[in-house]
Coordinates of C-alpha atoms in Angstrom, one line a residue:
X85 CA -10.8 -8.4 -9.4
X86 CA -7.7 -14.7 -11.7
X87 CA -5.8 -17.0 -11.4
X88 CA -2.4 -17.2 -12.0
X89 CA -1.6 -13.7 -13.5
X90 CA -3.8 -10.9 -14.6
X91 CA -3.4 -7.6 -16.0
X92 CA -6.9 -5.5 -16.2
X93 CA -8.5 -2.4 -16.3
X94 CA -12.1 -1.6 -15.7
X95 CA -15.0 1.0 -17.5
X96 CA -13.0 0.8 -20.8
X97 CA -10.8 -1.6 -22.0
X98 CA -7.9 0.2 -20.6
X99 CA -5.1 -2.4 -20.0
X100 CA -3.0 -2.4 -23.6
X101 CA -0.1 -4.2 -25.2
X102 CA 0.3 -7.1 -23.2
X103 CA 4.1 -8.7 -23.3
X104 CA 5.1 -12.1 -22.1
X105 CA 8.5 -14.1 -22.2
X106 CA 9.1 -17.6 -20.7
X107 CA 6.8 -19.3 -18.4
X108 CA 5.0 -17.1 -18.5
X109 CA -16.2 -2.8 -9.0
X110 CA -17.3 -0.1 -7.5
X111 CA -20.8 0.7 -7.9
X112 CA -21.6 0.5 -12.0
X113 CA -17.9 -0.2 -12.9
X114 CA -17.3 -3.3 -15.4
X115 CA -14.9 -6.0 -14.7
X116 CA -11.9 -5.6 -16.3
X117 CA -9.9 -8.2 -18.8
X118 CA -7.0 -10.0 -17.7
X119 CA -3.7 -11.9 -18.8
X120 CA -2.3 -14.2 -17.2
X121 CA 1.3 -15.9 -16.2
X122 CA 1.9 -19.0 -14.0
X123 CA 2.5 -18.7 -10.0
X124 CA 1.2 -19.6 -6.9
X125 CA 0.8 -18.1 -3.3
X126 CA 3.8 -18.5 -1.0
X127 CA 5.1 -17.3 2.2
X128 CA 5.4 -13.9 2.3
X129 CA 9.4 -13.2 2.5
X130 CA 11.9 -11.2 5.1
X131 CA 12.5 -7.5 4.7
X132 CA 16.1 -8.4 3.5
X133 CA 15.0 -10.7 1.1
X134 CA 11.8 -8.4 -0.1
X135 CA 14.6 -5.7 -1.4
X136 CA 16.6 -8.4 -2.7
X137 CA 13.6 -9.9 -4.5
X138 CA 12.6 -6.5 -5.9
X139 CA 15.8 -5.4 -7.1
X140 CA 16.2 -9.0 -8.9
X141 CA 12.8 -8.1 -10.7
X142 CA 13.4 -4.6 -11.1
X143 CA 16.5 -5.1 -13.4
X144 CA 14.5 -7.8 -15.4
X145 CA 12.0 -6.1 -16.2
X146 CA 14.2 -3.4 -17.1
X147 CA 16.4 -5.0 -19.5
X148 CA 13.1 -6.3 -21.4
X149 CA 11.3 -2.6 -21.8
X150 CA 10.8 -0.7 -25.0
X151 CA 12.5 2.8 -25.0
X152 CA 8.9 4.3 -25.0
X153 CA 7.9 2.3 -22.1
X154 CA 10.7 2.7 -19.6
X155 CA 9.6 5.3 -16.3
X156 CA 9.9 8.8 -16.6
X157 CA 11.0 11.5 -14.1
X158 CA 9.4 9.8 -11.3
X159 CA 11.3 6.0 -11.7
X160 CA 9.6 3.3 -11.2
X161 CA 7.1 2.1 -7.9
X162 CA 7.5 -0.8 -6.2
X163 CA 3.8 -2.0 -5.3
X164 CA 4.2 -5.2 -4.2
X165 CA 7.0 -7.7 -3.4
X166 CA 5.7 -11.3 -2.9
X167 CA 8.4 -14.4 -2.3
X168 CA 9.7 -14.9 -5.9
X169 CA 8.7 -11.7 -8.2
X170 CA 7.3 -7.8 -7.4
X171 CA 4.8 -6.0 -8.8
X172 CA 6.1 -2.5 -10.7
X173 CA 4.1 1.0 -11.3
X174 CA 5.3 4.1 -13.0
X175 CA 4.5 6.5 -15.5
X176 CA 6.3 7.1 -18.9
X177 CA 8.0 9.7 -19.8
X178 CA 5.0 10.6 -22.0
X179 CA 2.8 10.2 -18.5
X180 CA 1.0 6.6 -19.6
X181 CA 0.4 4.6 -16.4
X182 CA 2.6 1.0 -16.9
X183 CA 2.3 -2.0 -14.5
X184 CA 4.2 -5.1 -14.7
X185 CA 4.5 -7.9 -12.6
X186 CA 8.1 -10.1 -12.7
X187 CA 9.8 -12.4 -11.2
X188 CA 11.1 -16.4 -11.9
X189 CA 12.6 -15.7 -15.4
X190 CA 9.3 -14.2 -16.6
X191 CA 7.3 -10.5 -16.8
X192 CA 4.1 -9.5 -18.0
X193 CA 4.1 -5.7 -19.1
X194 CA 1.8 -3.7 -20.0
X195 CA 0.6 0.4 -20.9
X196 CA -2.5 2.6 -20.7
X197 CA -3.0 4.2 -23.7
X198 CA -2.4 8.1 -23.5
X199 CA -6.2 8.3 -23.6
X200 CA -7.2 4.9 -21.9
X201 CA -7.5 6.2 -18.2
X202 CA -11.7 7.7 -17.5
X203 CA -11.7 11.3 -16.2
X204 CA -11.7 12.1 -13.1
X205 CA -15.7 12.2 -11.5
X206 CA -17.6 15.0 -10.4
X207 CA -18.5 12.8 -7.3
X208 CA -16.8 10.6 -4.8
X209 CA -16.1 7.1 -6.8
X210 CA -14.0 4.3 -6.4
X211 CA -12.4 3.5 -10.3
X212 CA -10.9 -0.2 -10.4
X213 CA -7.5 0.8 -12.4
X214 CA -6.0 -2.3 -12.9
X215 CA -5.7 -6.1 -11.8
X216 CA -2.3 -8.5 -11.1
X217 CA -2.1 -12.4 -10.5
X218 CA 0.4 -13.6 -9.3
X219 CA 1.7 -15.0 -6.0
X220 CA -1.3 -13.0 -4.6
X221 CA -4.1 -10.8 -6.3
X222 CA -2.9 -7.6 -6.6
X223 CA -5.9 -4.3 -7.4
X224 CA -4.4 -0.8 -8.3
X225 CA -7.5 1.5 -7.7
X226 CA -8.3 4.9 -7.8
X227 CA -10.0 7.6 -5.5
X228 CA -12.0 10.7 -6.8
X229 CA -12.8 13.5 -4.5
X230 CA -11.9 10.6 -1.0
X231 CA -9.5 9.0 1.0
X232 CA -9.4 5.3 1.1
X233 CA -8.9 4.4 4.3
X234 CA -9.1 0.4 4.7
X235 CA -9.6 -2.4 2.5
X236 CA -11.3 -5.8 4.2
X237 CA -12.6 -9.1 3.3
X238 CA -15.4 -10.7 5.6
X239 CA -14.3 -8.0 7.8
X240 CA -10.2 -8.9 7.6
X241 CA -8.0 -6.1 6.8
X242 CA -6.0 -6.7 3.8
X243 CA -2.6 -5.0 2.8
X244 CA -3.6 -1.7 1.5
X245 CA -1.2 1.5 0.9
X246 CA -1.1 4.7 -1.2
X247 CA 0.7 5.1 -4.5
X248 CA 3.6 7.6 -4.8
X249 CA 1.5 11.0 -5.9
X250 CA 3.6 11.4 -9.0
X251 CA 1.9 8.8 -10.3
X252 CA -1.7 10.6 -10.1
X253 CA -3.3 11.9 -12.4
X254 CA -5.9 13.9 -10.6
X255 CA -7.2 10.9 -8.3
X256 CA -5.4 9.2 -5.3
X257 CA -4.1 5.6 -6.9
X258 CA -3.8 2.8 -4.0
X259 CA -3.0 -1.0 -4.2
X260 CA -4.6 -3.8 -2.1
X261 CA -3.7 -7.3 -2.5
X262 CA -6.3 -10.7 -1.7
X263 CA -5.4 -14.4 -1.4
X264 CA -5.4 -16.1 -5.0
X265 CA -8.5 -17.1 -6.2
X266 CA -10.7 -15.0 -3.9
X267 CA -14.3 -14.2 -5.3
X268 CA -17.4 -11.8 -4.4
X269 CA -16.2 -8.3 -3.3
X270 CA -13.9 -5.9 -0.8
X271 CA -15.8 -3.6 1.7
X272 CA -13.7 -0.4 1.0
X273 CA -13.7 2.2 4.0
X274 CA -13.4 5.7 2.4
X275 CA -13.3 9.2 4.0
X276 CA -15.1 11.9 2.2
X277 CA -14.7 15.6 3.8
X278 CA -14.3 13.9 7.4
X279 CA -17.6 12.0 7.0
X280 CA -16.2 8.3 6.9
X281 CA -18.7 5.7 4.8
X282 CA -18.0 2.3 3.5
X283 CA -18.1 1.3 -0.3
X284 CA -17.9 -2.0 -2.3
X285 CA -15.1 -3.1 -4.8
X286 CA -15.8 -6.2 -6.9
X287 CA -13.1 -8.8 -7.6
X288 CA -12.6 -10.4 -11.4
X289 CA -14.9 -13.1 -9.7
X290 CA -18.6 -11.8 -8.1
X291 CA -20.5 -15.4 -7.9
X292 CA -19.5 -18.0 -5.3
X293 CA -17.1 -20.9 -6.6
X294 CA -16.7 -23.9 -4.3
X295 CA -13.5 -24.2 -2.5
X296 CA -12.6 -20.8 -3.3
X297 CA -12.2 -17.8 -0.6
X298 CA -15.4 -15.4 -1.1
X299 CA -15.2 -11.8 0.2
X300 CA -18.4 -10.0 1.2

């Protein structure tokens, strides 16, 4: 789970209908595609200014959505809130999963297809979801059958929290976020039945890159 702005979805290509305007692995899981829009990492901002920022982006994005893509029921999530744009989840009123990151005049959008998400497992797995770059790197992820509990890098927590459950679809859905540009792979601490065990989530980059922050 690059650079500048990504939208991806692992197994199948699940990520679809990519829109831009202006400036704009678990165990056997494939690296997902990605699209991208310029930004760059900065301070993260005050609580005041976070809900400012996020409602700024919110009614962007908004005003640019198809009719079929706007939320359903359940509104829309935000997942992230950086210094100059957020990062959005929700469902349509159909129940495709949407993810858009905005901010700074510009928004990249996009939809699962009705079909595009793989089924729930039979066993415990992690299921990368979906990727977004922007003023960080931002993984939605999914949980069959456990309980992710922590996300690290090199042993560093990183900011990790649960999606709203109206927005599952028969696995737990969680977003983490990494410094910009970060390579090799998250130790993800899971809990299965009460037995905790550690897991590994690969990031759009696996191989070493000089002068870029490598997670192990």
């Amino acid at each position: 789970m690059k650079r500048l702005f990504a939208c991806s979805l692992a197994g199948t290509v699940l990520l679809s209908a990519a829109a831009c305007t202006d400036d704009g692995r678990s165990s056997g899981a494939r690296t997902p595609p990605r699209v991208t829009a310029s930004g760059s990492a900065s301070p993260r901002p005050s609580a005041t200014t976070r809900e400012d920022v996020a409602e700024t982006a919110r009614t962007q994005l908004l005003g640019t959505l198809s009719a079929k893509d706007l939320p359903g029921p359940a509104g829309m999530t935000t997942a992230a809130v950086a210094q100059r744009s957020a990062v959005f989840v929700w469902r349509t009123g159909d129940r495709r999963l949407c993810a858009a990151y905005a901010g700074s005049g510009f928004h990249v959008q996009s939809c699962l297809p009705a079909a595009g998400v793989p089924p729930v497992a039979t066993r415990p797995a992690l299921v990368p979801v979906l990727t977004l770059d922007g003023e960080a790197e931002y993984h939605v992820i999914g949980a069959d059958h456990e309980t992710i509990v922590s996300v690290t890098c090199n042993g560093t927590p990183l900011r990790m929290h649960r999606l709203p459950r109206a927005l599952d679809t028969g696995r737990a859905l969680y977003v983490f976020e990494v410094p910009l540009q970060s390579v090799g792979r998250v130790t993800v601490t899971v809990d299965r039945a009460h037995t905790v065990t550690a897991e590994h989530a690969d990031l759009i980059f696996t191989h070493h890159v000089q002068g870029r922050p490598v997670c192990r």
